[in-house]
mmCIF file of C-alpha atoms and ligand atoms in Angstrom:
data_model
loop_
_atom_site.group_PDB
_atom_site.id
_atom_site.type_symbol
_atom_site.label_atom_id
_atom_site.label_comp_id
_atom_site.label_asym_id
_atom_site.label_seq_id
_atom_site.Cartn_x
_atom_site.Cartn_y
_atom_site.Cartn_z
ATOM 1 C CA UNK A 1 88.141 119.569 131.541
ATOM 2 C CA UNK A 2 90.859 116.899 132.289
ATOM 3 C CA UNK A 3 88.750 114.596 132.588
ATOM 4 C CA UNK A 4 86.771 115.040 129.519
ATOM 5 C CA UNK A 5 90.270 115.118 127.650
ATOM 6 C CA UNK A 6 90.749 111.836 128.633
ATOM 7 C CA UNK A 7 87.624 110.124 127.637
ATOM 8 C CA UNK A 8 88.170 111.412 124.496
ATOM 9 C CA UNK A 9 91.267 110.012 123.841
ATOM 10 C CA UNK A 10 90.134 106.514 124.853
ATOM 11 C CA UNK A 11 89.680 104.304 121.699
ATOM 12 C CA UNK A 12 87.237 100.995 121.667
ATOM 13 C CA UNK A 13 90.069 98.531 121.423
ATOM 14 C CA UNK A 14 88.502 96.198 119.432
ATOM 15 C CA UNK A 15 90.333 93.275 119.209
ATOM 16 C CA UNK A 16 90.348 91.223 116.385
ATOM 17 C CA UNK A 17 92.396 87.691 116.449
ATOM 18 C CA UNK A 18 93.188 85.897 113.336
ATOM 19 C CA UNK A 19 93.460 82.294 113.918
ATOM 20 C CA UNK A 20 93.539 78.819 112.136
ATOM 21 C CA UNK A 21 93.675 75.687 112.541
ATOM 22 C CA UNK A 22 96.432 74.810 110.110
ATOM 23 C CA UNK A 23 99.604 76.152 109.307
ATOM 24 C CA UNK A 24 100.128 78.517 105.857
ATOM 25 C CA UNK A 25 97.155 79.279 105.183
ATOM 26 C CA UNK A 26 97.469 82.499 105.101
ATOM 27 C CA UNK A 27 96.845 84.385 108.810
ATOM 28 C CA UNK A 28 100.322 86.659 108.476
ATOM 29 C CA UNK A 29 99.322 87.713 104.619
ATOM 30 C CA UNK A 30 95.249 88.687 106.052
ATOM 31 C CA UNK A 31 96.720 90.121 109.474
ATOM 32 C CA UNK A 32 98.685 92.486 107.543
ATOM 33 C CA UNK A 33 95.487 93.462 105.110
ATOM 34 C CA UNK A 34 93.094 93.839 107.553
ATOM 35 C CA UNK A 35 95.568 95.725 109.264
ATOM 36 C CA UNK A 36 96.311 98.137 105.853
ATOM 37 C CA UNK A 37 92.961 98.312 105.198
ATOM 38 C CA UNK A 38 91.183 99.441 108.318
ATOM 39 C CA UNK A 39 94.358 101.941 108.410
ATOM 40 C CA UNK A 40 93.294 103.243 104.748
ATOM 41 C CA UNK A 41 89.781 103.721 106.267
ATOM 42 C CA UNK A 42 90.858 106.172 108.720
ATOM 43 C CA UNK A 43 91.128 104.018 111.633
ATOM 44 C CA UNK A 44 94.349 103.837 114.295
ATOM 45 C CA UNK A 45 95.322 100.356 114.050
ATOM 46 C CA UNK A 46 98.097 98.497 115.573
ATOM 47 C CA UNK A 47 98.936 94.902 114.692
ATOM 48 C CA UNK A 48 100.433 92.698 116.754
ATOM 49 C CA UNK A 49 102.900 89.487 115.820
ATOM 50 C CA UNK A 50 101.681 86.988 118.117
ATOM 51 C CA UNK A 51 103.682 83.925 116.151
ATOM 52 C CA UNK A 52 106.096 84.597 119.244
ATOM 53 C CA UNK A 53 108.373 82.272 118.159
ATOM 54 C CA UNK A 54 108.445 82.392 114.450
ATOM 55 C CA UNK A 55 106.546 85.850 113.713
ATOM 56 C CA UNK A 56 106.749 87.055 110.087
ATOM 57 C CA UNK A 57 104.679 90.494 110.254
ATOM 58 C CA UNK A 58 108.135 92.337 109.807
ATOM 59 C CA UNK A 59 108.595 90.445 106.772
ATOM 60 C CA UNK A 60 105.490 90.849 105.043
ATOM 61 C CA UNK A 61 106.248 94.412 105.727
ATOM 62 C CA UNK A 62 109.818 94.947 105.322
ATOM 63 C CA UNK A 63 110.275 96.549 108.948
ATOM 64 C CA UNK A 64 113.254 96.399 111.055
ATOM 65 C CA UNK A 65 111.956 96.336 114.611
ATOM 66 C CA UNK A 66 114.112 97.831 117.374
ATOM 67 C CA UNK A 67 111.703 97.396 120.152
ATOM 68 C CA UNK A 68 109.580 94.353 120.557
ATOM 69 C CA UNK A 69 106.643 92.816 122.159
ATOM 70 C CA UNK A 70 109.700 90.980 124.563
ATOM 71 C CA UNK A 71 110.715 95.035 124.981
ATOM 72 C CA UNK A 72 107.575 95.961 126.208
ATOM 73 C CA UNK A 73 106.715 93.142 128.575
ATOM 74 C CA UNK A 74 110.107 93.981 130.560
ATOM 75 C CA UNK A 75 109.356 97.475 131.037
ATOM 76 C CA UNK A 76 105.923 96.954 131.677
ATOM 77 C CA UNK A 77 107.535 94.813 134.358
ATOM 78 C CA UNK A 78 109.304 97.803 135.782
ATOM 79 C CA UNK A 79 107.419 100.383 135.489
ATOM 80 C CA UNK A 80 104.835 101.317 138.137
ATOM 81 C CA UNK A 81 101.801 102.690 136.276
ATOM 82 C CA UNK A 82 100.837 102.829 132.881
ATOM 83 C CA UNK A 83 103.908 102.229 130.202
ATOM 84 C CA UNK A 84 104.079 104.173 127.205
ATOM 85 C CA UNK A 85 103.597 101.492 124.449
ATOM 86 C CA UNK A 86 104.265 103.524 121.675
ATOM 87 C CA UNK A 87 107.922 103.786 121.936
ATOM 88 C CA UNK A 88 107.184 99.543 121.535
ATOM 89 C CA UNK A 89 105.605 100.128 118.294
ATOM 90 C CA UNK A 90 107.413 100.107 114.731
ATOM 91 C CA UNK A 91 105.644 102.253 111.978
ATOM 92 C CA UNK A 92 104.784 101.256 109.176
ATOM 93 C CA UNK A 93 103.966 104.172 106.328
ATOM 94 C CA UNK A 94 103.152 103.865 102.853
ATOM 95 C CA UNK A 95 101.708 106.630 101.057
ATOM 96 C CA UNK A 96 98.640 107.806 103.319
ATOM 97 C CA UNK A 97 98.300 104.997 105.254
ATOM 98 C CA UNK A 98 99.684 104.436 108.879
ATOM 99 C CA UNK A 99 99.487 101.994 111.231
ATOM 100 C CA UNK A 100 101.465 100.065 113.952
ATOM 101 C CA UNK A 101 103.322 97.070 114.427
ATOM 102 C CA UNK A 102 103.909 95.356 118.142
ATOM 103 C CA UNK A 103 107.000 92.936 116.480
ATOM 104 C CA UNK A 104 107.153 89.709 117.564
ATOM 105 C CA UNK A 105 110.667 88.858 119.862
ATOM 106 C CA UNK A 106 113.677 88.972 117.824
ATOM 107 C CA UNK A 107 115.845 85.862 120.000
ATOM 108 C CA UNK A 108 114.053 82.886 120.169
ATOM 109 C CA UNK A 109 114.632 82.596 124.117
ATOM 110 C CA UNK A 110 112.663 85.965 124.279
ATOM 111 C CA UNK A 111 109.430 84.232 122.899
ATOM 112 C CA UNK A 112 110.019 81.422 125.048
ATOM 113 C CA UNK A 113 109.918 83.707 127.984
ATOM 114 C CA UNK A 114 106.981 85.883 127.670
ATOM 115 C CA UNK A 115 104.080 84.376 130.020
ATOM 116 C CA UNK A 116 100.960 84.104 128.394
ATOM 117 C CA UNK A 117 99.943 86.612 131.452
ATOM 118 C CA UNK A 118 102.551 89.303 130.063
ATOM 119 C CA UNK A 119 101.025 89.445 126.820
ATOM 120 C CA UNK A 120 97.526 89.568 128.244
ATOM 121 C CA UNK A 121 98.795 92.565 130.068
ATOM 122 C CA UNK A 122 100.494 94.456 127.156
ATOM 123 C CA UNK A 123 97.142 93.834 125.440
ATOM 124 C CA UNK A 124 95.084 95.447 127.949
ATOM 125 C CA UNK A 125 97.803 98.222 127.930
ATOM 126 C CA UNK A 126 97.264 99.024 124.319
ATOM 127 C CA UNK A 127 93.925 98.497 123.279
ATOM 128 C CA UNK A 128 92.761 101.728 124.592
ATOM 129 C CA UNK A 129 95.159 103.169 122.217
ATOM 130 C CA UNK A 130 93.731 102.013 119.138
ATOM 131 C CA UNK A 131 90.191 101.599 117.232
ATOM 132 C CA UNK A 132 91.592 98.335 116.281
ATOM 133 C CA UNK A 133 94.062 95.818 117.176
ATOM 134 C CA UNK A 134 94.715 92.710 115.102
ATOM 135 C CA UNK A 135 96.318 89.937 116.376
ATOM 136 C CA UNK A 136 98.100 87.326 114.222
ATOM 137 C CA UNK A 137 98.548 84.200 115.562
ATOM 138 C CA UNK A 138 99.867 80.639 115.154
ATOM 139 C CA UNK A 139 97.907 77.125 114.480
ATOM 140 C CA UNK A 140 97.711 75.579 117.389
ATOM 141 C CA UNK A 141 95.080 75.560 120.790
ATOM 142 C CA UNK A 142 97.929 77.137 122.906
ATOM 143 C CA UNK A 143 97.335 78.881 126.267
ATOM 144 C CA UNK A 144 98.223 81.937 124.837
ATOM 145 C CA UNK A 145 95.797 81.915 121.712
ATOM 146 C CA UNK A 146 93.250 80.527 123.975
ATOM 147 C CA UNK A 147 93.551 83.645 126.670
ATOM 148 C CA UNK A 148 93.760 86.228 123.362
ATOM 149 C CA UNK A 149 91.007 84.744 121.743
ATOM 150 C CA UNK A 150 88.875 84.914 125.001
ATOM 151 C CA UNK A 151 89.418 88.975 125.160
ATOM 152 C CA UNK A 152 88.757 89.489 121.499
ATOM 153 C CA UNK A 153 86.030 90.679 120.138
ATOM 154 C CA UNK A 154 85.946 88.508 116.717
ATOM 155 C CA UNK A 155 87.836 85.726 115.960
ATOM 156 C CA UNK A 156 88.587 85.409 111.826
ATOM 157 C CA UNK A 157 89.225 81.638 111.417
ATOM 158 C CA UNK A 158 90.813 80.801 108.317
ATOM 159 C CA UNK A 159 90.297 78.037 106.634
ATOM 160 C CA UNK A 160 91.440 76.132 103.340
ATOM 161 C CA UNK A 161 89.604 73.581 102.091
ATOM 162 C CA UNK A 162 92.659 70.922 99.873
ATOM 163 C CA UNK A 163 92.860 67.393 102.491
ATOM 164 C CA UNK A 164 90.662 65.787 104.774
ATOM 165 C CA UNK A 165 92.893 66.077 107.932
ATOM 166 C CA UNK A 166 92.670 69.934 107.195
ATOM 167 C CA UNK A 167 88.922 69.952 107.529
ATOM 168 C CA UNK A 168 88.905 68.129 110.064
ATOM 169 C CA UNK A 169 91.172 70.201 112.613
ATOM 170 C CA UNK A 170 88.757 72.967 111.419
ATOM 171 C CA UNK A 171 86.155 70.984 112.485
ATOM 172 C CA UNK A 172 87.748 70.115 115.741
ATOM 173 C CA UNK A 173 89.083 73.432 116.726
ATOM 174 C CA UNK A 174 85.401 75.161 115.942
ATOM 175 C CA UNK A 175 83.931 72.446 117.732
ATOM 176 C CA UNK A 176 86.272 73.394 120.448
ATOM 177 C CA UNK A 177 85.383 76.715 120.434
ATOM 178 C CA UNK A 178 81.884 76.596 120.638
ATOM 179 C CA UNK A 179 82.581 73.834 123.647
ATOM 180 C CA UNK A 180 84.290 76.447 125.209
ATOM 181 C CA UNK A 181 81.468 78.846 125.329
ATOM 182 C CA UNK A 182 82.333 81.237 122.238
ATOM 183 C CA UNK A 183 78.796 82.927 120.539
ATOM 184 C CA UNK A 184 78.156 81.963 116.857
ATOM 185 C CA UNK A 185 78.724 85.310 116.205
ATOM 186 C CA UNK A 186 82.205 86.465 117.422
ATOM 187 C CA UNK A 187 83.459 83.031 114.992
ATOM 188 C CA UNK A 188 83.709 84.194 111.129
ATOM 189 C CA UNK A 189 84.750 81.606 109.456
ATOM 190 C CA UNK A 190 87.068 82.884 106.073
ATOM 191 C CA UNK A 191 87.885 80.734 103.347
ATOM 192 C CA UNK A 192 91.249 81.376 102.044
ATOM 193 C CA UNK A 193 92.736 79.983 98.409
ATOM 194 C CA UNK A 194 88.846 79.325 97.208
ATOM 195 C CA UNK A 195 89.585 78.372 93.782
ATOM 196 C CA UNK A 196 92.607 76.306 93.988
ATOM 197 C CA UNK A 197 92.444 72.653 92.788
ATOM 198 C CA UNK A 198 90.472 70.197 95.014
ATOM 199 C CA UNK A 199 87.781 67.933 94.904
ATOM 200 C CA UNK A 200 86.319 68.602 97.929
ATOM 201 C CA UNK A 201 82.788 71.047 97.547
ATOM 202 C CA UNK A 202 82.646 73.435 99.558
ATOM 203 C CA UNK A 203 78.636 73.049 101.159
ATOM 204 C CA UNK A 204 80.262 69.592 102.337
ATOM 205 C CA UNK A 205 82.644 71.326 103.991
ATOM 206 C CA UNK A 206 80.210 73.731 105.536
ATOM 207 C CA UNK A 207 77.154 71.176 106.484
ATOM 208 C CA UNK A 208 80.204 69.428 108.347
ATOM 209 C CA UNK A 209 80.955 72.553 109.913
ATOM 210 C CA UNK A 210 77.180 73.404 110.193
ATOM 211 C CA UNK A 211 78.392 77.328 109.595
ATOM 212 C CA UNK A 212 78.326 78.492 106.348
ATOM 213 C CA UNK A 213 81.596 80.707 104.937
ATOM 214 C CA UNK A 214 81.549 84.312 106.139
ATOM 215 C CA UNK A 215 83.601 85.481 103.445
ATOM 216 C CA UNK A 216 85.636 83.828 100.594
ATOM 217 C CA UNK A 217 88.484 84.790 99.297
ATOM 218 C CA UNK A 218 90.331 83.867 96.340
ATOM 219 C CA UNK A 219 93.363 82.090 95.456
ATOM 220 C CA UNK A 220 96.039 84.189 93.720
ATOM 221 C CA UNK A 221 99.677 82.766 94.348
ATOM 222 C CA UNK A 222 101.566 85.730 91.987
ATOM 223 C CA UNK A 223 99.623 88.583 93.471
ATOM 224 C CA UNK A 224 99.979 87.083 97.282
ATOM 225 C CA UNK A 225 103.781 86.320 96.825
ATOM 226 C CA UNK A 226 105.034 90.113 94.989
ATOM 227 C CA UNK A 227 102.994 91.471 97.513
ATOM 228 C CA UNK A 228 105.146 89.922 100.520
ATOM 229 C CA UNK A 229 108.304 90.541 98.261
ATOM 230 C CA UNK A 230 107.436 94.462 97.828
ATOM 231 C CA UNK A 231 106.567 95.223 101.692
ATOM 232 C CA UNK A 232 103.187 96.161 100.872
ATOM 233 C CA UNK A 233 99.688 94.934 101.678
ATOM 234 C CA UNK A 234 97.622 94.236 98.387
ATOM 235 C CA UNK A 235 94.747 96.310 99.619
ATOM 236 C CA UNK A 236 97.238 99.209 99.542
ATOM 237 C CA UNK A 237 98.847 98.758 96.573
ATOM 238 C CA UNK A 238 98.007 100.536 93.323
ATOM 239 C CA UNK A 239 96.935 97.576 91.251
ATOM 240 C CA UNK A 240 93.311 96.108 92.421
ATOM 241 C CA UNK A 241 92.931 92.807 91.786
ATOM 242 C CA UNK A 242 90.473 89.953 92.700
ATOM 243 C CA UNK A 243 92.408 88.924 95.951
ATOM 244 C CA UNK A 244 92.751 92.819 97.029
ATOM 245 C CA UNK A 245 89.272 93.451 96.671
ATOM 246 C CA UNK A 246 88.352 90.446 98.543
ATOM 247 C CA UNK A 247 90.062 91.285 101.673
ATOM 248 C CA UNK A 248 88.724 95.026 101.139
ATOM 249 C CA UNK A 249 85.292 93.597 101.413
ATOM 250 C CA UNK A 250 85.575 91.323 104.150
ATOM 251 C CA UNK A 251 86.879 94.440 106.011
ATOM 252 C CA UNK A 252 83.760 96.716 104.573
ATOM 253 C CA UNK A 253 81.709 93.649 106.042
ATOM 254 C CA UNK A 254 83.411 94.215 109.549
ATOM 255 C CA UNK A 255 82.721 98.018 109.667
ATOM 256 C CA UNK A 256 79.295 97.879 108.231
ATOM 257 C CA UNK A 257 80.901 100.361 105.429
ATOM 258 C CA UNK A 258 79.028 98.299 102.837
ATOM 259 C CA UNK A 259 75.539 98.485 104.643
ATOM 260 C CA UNK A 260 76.065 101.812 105.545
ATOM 261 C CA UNK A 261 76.637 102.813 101.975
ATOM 262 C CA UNK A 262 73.816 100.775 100.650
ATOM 263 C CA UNK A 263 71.498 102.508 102.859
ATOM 264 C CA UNK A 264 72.392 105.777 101.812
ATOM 265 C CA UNK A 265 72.328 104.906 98.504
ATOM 266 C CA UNK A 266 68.743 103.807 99.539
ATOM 267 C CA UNK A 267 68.182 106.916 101.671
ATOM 268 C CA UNK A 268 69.345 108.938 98.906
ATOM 269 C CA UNK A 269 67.338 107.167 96.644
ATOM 270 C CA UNK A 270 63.867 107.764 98.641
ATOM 271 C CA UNK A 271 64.681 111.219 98.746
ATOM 272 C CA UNK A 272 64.807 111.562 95.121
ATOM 273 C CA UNK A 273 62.051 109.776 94.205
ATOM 274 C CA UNK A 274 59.662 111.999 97.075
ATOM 275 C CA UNK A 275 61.449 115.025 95.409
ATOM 276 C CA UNK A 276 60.195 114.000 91.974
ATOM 277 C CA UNK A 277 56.600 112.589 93.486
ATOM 278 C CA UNK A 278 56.052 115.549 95.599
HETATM 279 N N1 ATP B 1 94.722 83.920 98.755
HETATM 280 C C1 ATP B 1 95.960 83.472 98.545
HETATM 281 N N2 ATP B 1 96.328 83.071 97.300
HETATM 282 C C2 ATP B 1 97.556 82.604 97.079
HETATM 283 N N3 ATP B 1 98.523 82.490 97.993
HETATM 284 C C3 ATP B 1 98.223 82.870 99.239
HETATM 285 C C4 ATP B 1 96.936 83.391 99.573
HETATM 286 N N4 ATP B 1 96.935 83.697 100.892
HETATM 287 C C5 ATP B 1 98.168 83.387 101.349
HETATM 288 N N5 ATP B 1 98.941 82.900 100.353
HETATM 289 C C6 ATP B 1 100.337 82.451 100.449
HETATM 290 O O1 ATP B 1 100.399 81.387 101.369
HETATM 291 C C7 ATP B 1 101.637 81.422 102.067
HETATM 292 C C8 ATP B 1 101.348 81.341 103.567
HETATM 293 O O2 ATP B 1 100.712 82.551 103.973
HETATM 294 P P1 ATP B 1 100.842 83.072 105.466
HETATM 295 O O3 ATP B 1 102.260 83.168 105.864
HETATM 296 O O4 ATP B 1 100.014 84.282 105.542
HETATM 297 O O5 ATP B 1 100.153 81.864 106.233
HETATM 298 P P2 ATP B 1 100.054 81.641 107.812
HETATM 299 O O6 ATP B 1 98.722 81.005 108.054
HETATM 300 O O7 ATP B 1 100.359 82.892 108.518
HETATM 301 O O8 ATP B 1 101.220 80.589 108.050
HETATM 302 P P3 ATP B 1 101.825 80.139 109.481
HETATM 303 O O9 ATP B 1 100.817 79.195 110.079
HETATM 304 O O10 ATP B 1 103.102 79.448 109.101
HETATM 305 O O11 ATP B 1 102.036 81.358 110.300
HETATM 306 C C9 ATP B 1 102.355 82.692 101.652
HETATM 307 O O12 ATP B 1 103.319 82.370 100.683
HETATM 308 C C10 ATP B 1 101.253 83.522 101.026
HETATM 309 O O13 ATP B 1 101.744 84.324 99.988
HETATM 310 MG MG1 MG B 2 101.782 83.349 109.994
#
């Protein structure tokens, strides 16, 4: 009976990183979506701020963290067993959606002391907890985005396409990747700011990469900006627009909502039509 109370309580963890290349192209602003939007779908979520050093999660969201990711690595360090991580974890709430937020360290000698090892640890501590856990991260082939990104189960890299020397670190780093033994499949490449001015097309882009686009989403300064200035994720927020749909989708993509609901439109469809043919 205990037992069985237990396994049920165990979540899949799945783990999904978001990671670039480049800096400001928007990982914090999709972390924070994704995040909103596999909340709104009735999934338990937790996000983590994995920009140790310079983490803006709590911004985007307008949280005051007490506790940190720092918090939790120390008691995990003193604490024989399993630590509670949810006392670690600030809420965020807005209207019916709920999910939680592992806040990056608030001192910057806290980030700088939190072995990659630590974090690996709080990760494995947590995942359990949750259907989902996004990770944001920062731009660079660290050790610590390289250990995260080998324990998660999809890696969104996000891309925009504006200069040469940004296509080229994409380039690089998926090069990198793929060097390093990562599938095809746990890569989805996302293209971020898709109709801002360049001259650059994008199936250049993509035969260089020799992987097309998984998703594309668009550019929308005003509605990306008074979202980060209100606290709340655009897929959240009352008002749809083109950019709030577009991270909805790439979400409905990730569950399969979108092919599940096509085939039982399709399903639904069949059964009608033997109804009326029977
Ligand atoms: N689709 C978009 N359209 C317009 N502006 C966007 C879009 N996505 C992100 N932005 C804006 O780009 C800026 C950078 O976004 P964000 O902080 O999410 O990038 P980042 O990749 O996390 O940056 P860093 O590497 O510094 O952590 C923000 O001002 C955000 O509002
Ligand atoms: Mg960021």
């Amino acid at each position: 009976m205990v037992k069985q109370k237990v396994e049920e309580e165990i979540r899949s963890g799945i783990i999904m990183t978001v990671f670039s290349t480049a800096s400001a192209v928007g990982k914090t602003l999709l972390s924070v979506n994704m995040a909103a939007e596999l909340a709104r779908s009735g999934y338990k979520v937790c996000v983590v701020d994995l920009d140790l050093q310079f983490g803006d999660i709590c911004n985007y969201l307008h949280l005051s963290p007490q506790k940190t990711i720092y918090d939790a690595h120390k008691a995990a360090e003193n604490t024989v067993g399993q630590l509670d991580y949810g006392e670690y974890m600030t809420p965020y709430e807005y209207e019916d959606t709920v999910f939680s937020v592992l806040a990056a360290p608030l001192k910057m000698e806290e980030a700088y002391n939190i072995p990659t090892q630590a974090v690996i640890e709080v990760l494995a501590g947590i995942r359990g907890e949750y259907d989902y856990v996004v990770l944001d991260t920062t731009a660079t082939f660290s050790d610590l985005n390289l250990a995260v990104m080998d324990l998660s189960t999809m890696i969104t890299f996000v891309g925009i396409v504006d200069f040469i020397p940004t296509i080229k670190n994409m380039k690089v780093g998926y090069d990198t990747m793929r060097s390093i033994g990562y599938e095809k499949n746990k890569i989805r490449f996302v293209l971020n700011r898709s109709n801002s001015k360049t001259h650059i097309e994008l199936q250049d882009v993509e035969q260089l990469l020799e992987e097309r686009f998984y998703h594309i989403l668009p550019n929308d300064f005003l509605t990306a900006i008074d979202s980060i200035h209100q606290g709340i994720p655009l897929v959240i927020n009352d008002e749809e627009t083109v950019l709030s749909r577009g991270m909805q989708e790439l979400i409905e993509k990730y569950t399969n909502r979108a092919r599940q609901r096509s085939s039982r439109k399709n399903a639904s469809l069949s059964s009608w039509v033997k109804r009326l043919f029977k």
